[in-house]
């Protein structure tokens, strides 16, 4: 791959992605599994799928993947059972003994069969137990029905006998009652009864349907069961009613049975004889006790099985996932025609060559294969994946860049400068060393206990904060630094580095105004003089300072982006981009906004009263007019005219030459249909032309209009972007001002206001409100806001000057990257 001018650059791990190579490995079948396993442990090769045209079922190792899938299903079943039983899985031990995959498969099958049998028996016993508990409830409640009915009937007979032997008064009802009492028993209608339990929410509908179906020829009694009843069918606790229904005739009974089935009303027999009732109750109670003991023994046995599984679960799970990933990788390899070898291709860093060869050699020795693996590097025109070696500090910053787009292979990486510029731009908007210390303490807690947090499963927000702990630490440190510059500690200024340079001329001078202040000491050595805070001139002074500082920072970072485009062009030996993109862009930006930045510095150094708005506007509208009092240096008018001409020339310079040069390069390369690459030809120009030789004699068309339109869009985007991007950096000023003013409001209108009441209760309330406002608004919402704005400045204003971000990330086959989540 091209090194070009990049060879003279200092070596930087993050500046360019690792040099990659396309490898071909030919592995004997008997050592293939072990070789892929060793490469997975190494984790430095990304295999290409050579069987992309085949479905998963047509691949060589489909049966083995099916086996591992079945084992993964069994492990998921075990995990579900352990979760229900409340048994914790033992953590994975680093010294676990090696397991034979076939033995493990047999063991898992035996454990699953045993667990299924235990669960099935437990389910049957539990259903019988629940039925007996319902039966016991019915016996108790229905017994109360019959007992109350018998007592009521006895009371009525007693009352009737008393009335007849009393004063001799006759009642209208007595002939009928007497007739009923003395009716022949053989002529009385026999009533049948059904008893059971019905869900409470269906009780009213159940009663109505029974009444309508039997046309009222039933007697129904219902009573609510106080405690929840476990339903035998669903196993859930349900609120139910006990019912007893009296009916006459078999047809009525058949209807009632169907209605009971429809309403899922469980029916239980109830003996009318009191002696039989007592015997049934005792019998049911005895069975309940026996079943409870049996169920407890079954649960204890199941817990023993699950505990033995829990001790080995993580090991089995790890082995299963490992085997599954190995066979998935083996399926990406093509089978040799002799079916004795597997051929694989993949990307690997150049530095890993010896490690890959060692892994293959170890596999050959351990499998006792007669033939060794063949390793060779292939030449290819494919674009390699991008691989940056990051650590726990730089990985979070690299993720910020990758979220925008993964760098093209060996393209200059914005992450190198993002490590510093991102937290610094955040701090410009968040500058307060009191708030910075709070952030620093919070992130130091995460860093100090990072080993503990890394081994725990955190919530989404906590996991995000933990992953970015080093970014937050850098943001906090830079916020403390900019807080010292702004001289703000929760909006309160301090004379940290020296006494204020100003003092009152006389006692009548008030602290709230700069009138009457005279300079009595040398200039405050670092940051903003504390006397500005609270003065009438505070807002105009700080607004002017922060706005101009934002422009300076913005122009500096945009210039850095353009300089990075030069290093990219130099590395890839793209002289066209250097002369017709980098130089005109640099000239255009600095002839306008670089000049503005110079005027700001001159005005600061000289103390001039010149109006920079007027200078920049009339630089375009009236470039020949005299500057008057706005002149900052001699011959400024002629300098502005020259810069304006340079800016105007830069636009066609960016637009016109490059498409014609690319067209000329294309014609030279294809002159006489010769496809041989010209010596010293520009490699990036070849890429831009979209030339794919493929050793073909087909003459490719050069779409000049398409190239020209692309260059036109790029030019317009840069010219307009130079203005809009510079204005976009003013968000640094706006958010810094908002943060400072919010902090002042909370301090003045909450804390100081409550201090004026001289009441400890009001003071306590004020302190609590101040703390919650500071944490909630300034340390959470303002932090998030400044973070997002800093992110936008990097993605849009900085990276669009040079960063293509159209690469793809190196995704090696590695056991260390196997996800803990089930697939």
Coordinates of N, CA, C and O in Angstrom, one line a residue, residues 300-400:
X300 N -36.5 -29.5 46.2 CA -35.1 -29.6 46.7 C -34.2 -30.4 45.7 O -33.1 -30.0 45.5
X301 N -34.8 -31.4 45.1 CA -34.0 -32.2 44.1 C -33.7 -31.3 42.9 O -32.6 -31.3 42.3
X302 N -34.7 -30.5 42.4 CA -34.5 -29.7 41.3 C -33.5 -28.6 41.6 O -32.6 -28.3 40.8
X303 N -33.5 -28.0 42.8 CA -32.5 -27.0 43.2 C -31.1 -27.6 43.2 O -30.2 -26.9 42.8
X304 N -31.0 -28.8 43.6 CA -29.7 -29.5 43.6 C -29.1 -29.6 42.2 O -28.0 -29.3 41.9
X305 N -30.0 -30.0 41.2 CA -29.6 -30.1 39.8 C -29.2 -28.7 39.3 O -28.2 -28.5 38.7
X306 N -30.0 -27.7 39.6 CA -29.8 -26.3 39.1 C -28.5 -25.7 39.7 O -27.7 -25.0 39.0
X307 N -28.2 -26.0 41.0 CA -27.0 -25.5 41.6 C -25.7 -26.2 40.9 O -24.7 -25.5 40.7
X308 N -25.9 -27.5 40.6 CA -24.7 -28.1 39.9 C -24.5 -27.5 38.5 O -23.4 -27.4 38.0
X309 N -25.7 -27.1 37.9 CA -25.6 -26.5 36.5 C -25.0 -25.1 36.7 O -24.1 -24.7 35.9
X310 N -25.4 -24.3 37.7 CA -24.9 -23.0 37.9 C -23.4 -22.9 38.1 O -22.8 -21.9 37.7
X311 N -22.8 -23.9 38.7 CA -21.4 -23.9 39.0 C -20.6 -24.0 37.7 O -19.5 -23.5 37.6
X312 N -21.2 -24.6 36.7 CA -20.5 -24.8 35.4 C -21.1 -24.0 34.2 O -20.6 -24.1 33.1
X313 N -22.2 -23.3 34.5 CA -23.0 -22.7 33.4 C -22.1 -21.8 32.6 O -22.1 -21.8 31.3
X314 N -21.4 -20.8 33.2 CA -20.6 -19.8 32.4 C -19.5 -20.5 31.6 O -19.3 -20.1 30.5
X315 N -18.9 -21.5 32.1 CA -17.9 -22.3 31.4 C -18.6 -22.9 30.1 O -18.0 -22.8 29.0
X316 N -19.7 -23.6 30.3 CA -20.4 -24.3 29.2 C -20.8 -23.2 28.2 O -20.7 -23.4 27.0
X317 N -21.3 -22.1 28.7 CA -21.8 -21.1 27.8 C -20.7 -20.5 26.9 O -20.8 -20.3 25.7
X318 N -19.5 -20.3 27.6 CA -18.4 -19.8 26.9 C -17.9 -20.7 25.8 O -17.6 -20.3 24.7
X319 N -17.8 -22.0 26.2 CA -17.3 -23.0 25.2 C -18.3 -23.1 24.1 O -17.9 -23.2 22.9
X320 N -19.6 -23.1 24.3 CA -20.6 -23.2 23.3 C -20.5 -22.0 22.3 O -20.5 -22.2 21.1
X321 N -20.4 -20.8 22.8 CA -20.3 -19.6 22.0 C -19.0 -19.7 21.2 O -18.9 -19.3 20.0
X322 N -17.9 -20.2 21.8 CA -16.6 -20.3 21.2 C -16.7 -21.3 20.0 O -16.3 -21.0 18.9
X323 N -17.3 -22.4 20.2 CA -17.4 -23.4 19.2 C -18.3 -22.9 18.0 O -18.0 -23.1 16.9
X324 N -19.4 -22.2 18.4 CA -20.3 -21.7 17.4 C -19.6 -20.7 16.5 O -19.7 -20.7 15.2
X325 N -18.8 -19.8 17.1 CA -18.1 -18.8 16.3 C -17.0 -19.5 15.4 O -16.7 -19.0 14.3
X326 N -16.4 -20.6 16.0 CA -15.4 -21.3 15.2 C -16.0 -21.9 13.9 O -15.5 -21.7 12.8
X327 N -17.1 -22.5 14.1 CA -17.8 -23.2 12.9 C -18.4 -22.1 12.0 O -18.4 -22.4 10.7
X328 N -18.8 -21.0 12.5 CA -19.3 -19.9 11.6 C -18.1 -19.4 10.7 O -18.3 -19.2 9.5
X329 N -16.9 -19.3 11.4 CA -15.7 -18.9 10.6 C -15.3 -19.9 9.6 O -14.9 -19.6 8.5
X330 N -15.3 -21.2 10.0 CA -15.0 -22.3 9.1 C -15.9 -22.3 7.9 O -15.5 -22.7 6.8
X331 N -17.1 -21.9 8.1 CA -18.1 -21.9 7.0 C -17.7 -20.8 6.0 O -18.3 -20.8 4.9
X332 N -16.9 -19.8 6.4 CA -16.5 -18.7 5.5 C -15.3 -19.2 4.6 O -14.9 -18.5 3.7
X333 N -14.7 -20.3 5.0 CA -13.6 -20.8 4.2 C -14.1 -21.7 3.1 O -15.1 -22.4 3.3
X334 N -13.4 -21.7 2.0 CA -13.8 -22.6 0.9 C -13.1 -23.9 0.9 O -12.0 -24.0 1.4
X335 N -13.8 -25.0 0.5 CA -13.2 -26.3 0.5 C -12.4 -26.6 -0.8 O -12.9 -26.3 -1.9
X336 N -11.2 -27.1 -0.6 CA -10.4 -27.4 -1.8 C -11.0 -28.5 -2.6 O -11.8 -29.3 -2.0
X337 N -10.7 -28.6 -3.9 CA -11.3 -29.6 -4.7 C -11.0 -31.0 -4.2 O -11.8 -31.9 -4.4
X338 N -9.9 -31.2 -3.6 CA -9.6 -32.6 -3.0 C -10.4 -32.8 -1.7 O -10.3 -34.0 -1.2
X339 N -11.0 -31.8 -1.2 CA -11.7 -31.9 0.1 C -10.8 -32.3 1.3 O -11.3 -32.8 2.3
X340 N -9.5 -32.0 1.1 CA -8.6 -32.3 2.2 C -8.1 -31.0 2.8 O -7.4 -31.1 3.8
X341 N -8.4 -29.9 2.2 CA -7.9 -28.6 2.7 C -9.0 -27.6 2.7 O -9.9 -27.7 1.9
X342 N -8.9 -26.6 3.6 CA -9.7 -25.4 3.6 C -8.9 -24.2 3.2 O -7.8 -24.0 3.8
X343 N -9.5 -23.4 2.4 CA -8.8 -22.1 1.9 C -9.5 -20.9 2.4 O -10.7 -20.8 2.3
X344 N -8.7 -20.1 3.1 CA -9.3 -18.9 3.7 C -8.6 -17.6 3.3 O -7.4 -17.7 3.1
X345 N -9.3 -16.5 3.3 CA -8.7 -15.2 3.0 C -9.1 -14.2 4.1 O -10.3 -14.3 4.5
X346 N -8.3 -13.3 4.4 CA -8.6 -12.4 5.4 C -7.6 -11.2 5.6 O -6.5 -11.4 5.2
X347 N -8.1 -10.1 6.2 CA -7.2 -9.0 6.4 C -6.5 -9.1 7.8 O -7.2 -9.5 8.7
X348 N -5.3 -8.7 7.8 CA -4.6 -8.8 9.1 C -3.5 -7.6 9.1 O -3.0 -7.3 8.1
X349 N -3.3 -7.0 10.3 CA -2.2 -6.0 10.3 C -0.8 -6.6 10.0 O -0.6 -7.8 10.3
X350 N 0.0 -5.8 9.4 CA 1.3 -6.3 9.0 C 2.1 -6.8 10.2 O 2.8 -7.8 10.1
X351 N 2.0 -6.1 11.3 CA 2.8 -6.4 12.5 C 2.4 -7.8 13.1 O 3.1 -8.4 13.8
X352 N 1.2 -8.3 12.7 CA 0.8 -9.6 13.2 C 1.2 -10.8 12.4 O 0.7 -11.9 12.7
X353 N 2.0 -10.6 11.4 CA 2.3 -11.7 10.5 C 2.9 -12.9 11.2 O 2.5 -14.0 11.1
X354 N 3.9 -12.6 12.1 CA 4.6 -13.7 12.8 C 3.7 -14.4 13.8 O 3.7 -15.6 13.9
X355 N 2.8 -13.6 14.4 CA 1.8 -14.2 15.4 C 0.8 -15.1 14.7 O 0.5 -16.2 15.2
X356 N 0.4 -14.7 13.5 CA -0.6 -15.6 12.7 C 0.1 -16.9 12.3 O -0.4 -18.0 12.4
X357 N 1.4 -16.8 11.8 CA 2.1 -18.0 11.4 C 2.4 -18.9 12.6 O 2.3 -20.1 12.5
X358 N 2.7 -18.3 13.8 CA 2.9 -19.1 15.0 C 1.6 -19.9 15.4 O 1.6 -21.1 15.8
X359 N 0.5 -19.2 15.3 CA -0.8 -19.8 15.6 C -1.1 -21.0 14.7 O -1.6 -22.1 15.1
X360 N -0.8 -20.8 13.4 CA -1.1 -21.9 12.4 C -0.1 -23.1 12.7 O -0.5 -24.3 12.6
X361 N 1.1 -22.8 13.0 CA 2.1 -23.8 13.3 C 1.8 -24.6 14.6 O 1.9 -25.9 14.6
X362 N 1.3 -23.9 15.6 CA 0.9 -24.6 16.8 C -0.3 -25.6 16.5 O -0.3 -26.7 17.1
X363 N -1.2 -25.1 15.7 CA -2.3 -26.0 15.4 C -1.9 -27.3 14.7 O -2.4 -28.4 14.9
X364 N -0.9 -27.1 13.8 CA -0.4 -28.3 13.1 C 0.3 -29.3 14.0 O 0.0 -30.5 13.9
X365 N 1.0 -28.8 15.0 CA 1.7 -29.6 15.9 C 0.7 -30.3 16.9 O 0.8 -31.5 17.2
X366 N -0.2 -29.5 17.4 CA -1.2 -30.1 18.4 C -2.1 -31.1 17.8 O -2.6 -32.0 18.4
X367 N -2.5 -30.9 16.5 CA -3.4 -31.8 15.8 C -2.6 -33.0 15.2 O -3.3 -33.9 14.7
X368 N -1.3 -33.0 15.3 CA -0.4 -34.0 14.7 C -0.7 -34.3 13.2 O -0.8 -35.4 12.8
X369 N -0.9 -33.1 12.5 CA -1.2 -33.2 11.1 C 0.1 -33.5 10.4 O 1.2 -33.0 10.7
X370 N 0.0 -34.3 9.3 CA 1.2 -34.6 8.5 C 1.6 -33.5 7.6 O 2.7 -33.4 7.2
X371 N 0.6 -32.6 7.3 CA 0.9 -31.5 6.4 C 0.7 -30.2 7.1 O -0.3 -30.0 7.9
X372 N 1.6 -29.2 7.0 CA 1.4 -27.9 7.6 C 0.5 -27.0 6.8 O 0.2 -27.2 5.7
X373 N 0.1 -25.9 7.5 CA -0.7 -24.9 6.9 C 0.2 -24.0 6.0 O 1.4 -23.7 6.3
X374 N -0.4 -23.5 4.9 CA 0.3 -22.7 3.9 C -0.2 -21.2 4.2 O -1.4 -21.0 4.2
X375 N 0.8 -20.3 4.3 CA 0.5 -18.9 4.6 C 1.1 -18.0 3.5 O 2.3 -18.2 3.2
X376 N 0.3 -17.2 2.9 CA 0.9 -16.3 1.9 C 0.1 -15.0 1.8 O -1.1 -14.9 2.2
X377 N 0.8 -13.9 1.4 CA 0.2 -12.6 1.3 C -0.2 -12.4 -0.1 O 0.6 -12.6 -1.1
X378 N -1.4 -11.9 -0.3 CA -2.0 -11.7 -1.7 C -1.9 -10.2 -2.0 O -2.0 -9.3 -1.2
X379 N -1.6 -9.9 -3.3 CA -1.7 -8.6 -3.8 C -3.1 -8.3 -4.3 O -3.8 -9.1 -4.9
X380 N -3.6 -7.1 -3.9 CA -5.0 -6.8 -4.2 C -5.2 -5.3 -4.3 O -4.4 -4.5 -3.8
X381 N -6.2 -4.9 -5.0 CA -6.6 -3.5 -5.2 C -7.8 -3.1 -4.3 O -8.3 -2.0 -4.3
X382 N -8.3 -4.1 -3.5 CA -9.4 -3.8 -2.6 C -8.9 -2.9 -1.5 O -7.7 -2.9 -1.1
X383 N -9.8 -2.1 -1.0 CA -9.5 -1.1 0.1 C -9.5 -1.9 1.4 O -10.5 -2.5 1.7
X384 N -8.4 -1.9 2.1 CA -8.3 -2.6 3.4 C -9.2 -2.0 4.5 O -9.5 -0.8 4.4
X385 N -9.5 -2.7 5.5 CA -10.2 -2.1 6.7 C -9.3 -1.2 7.5 O -8.1 -1.3 7.3
X386 N -9.9 -0.4 8.3 CA -9.2 0.6 9.1 C -9.1 0.1 10.5 O -10.1 -0.3 11.1
X387 N -7.8 0.1 11.0 CA -7.6 -0.5 12.3 C -6.7 0.5 13.1 O -5.5 0.7 12.7
X388 N -7.2 1.1 14.2 CA -6.4 1.9 15.1 C -6.2 1.1 16.4 O -7.2 0.6 16.9
X389 N -5.0 1.1 16.9 CA -4.7 0.5 18.2 C -5.0 1.6 19.2 O -4.2 2.5 19.4
X390 N -6.1 1.4 20.0 CA -6.4 2.4 21.0 C -6.3 1.7 22.4 O -6.3 0.5 22.5
X391 N -6.2 2.5 23.4 CA -6.3 2.0 24.8 C -7.5 2.6 25.5 O -8.4 3.2 24.8
X392 N -7.7 2.4 26.7 CA -8.9 2.8 27.4 C -9.1 4.3 27.5 O -10.2 4.8 27.7
X393 N -8.0 5.0 27.3 CA -8.0 6.5 27.3 C -8.4 7.0 25.9 O -9.3 7.8 25.8
X394 N -7.8 6.5 24.9 CA -8.0 7.1 23.5 C -9.2 6.4 22.8 O -9.7 7.0 21.9
X395 N -9.7 5.3 23.3 CA -10.8 4.6 22.6 C -12.1 5.4 22.6 O -12.8 5.5 21.6
X396 N -12.4 6.1 23.7 CA -13.6 6.9 23.7 C -13.5 8.1 22.7 O -14.5 8.4 22.1
X397 N -12.4 8.7 22.6 CA -12.2 9.8 21.6 C -12.3 9.3 20.2 O -12.9 9.9 19.3
X398 N -11.8 8.1 20.0 CA -11.9 7.5 18.7 C -13.3 7.1 18.3 O -13.7 7.3 17.2
X399 N -14.1 6.7 19.3 CA -15.5 6.4 19.1 C -16.3 7.7 18.7 O -17.2 7.6 17.9
X400 N -15.9 8.9 19.2 CA -16.5 10.1 18.8 C -16.3 10.3 17.3 O -17.2 10.7 16.5

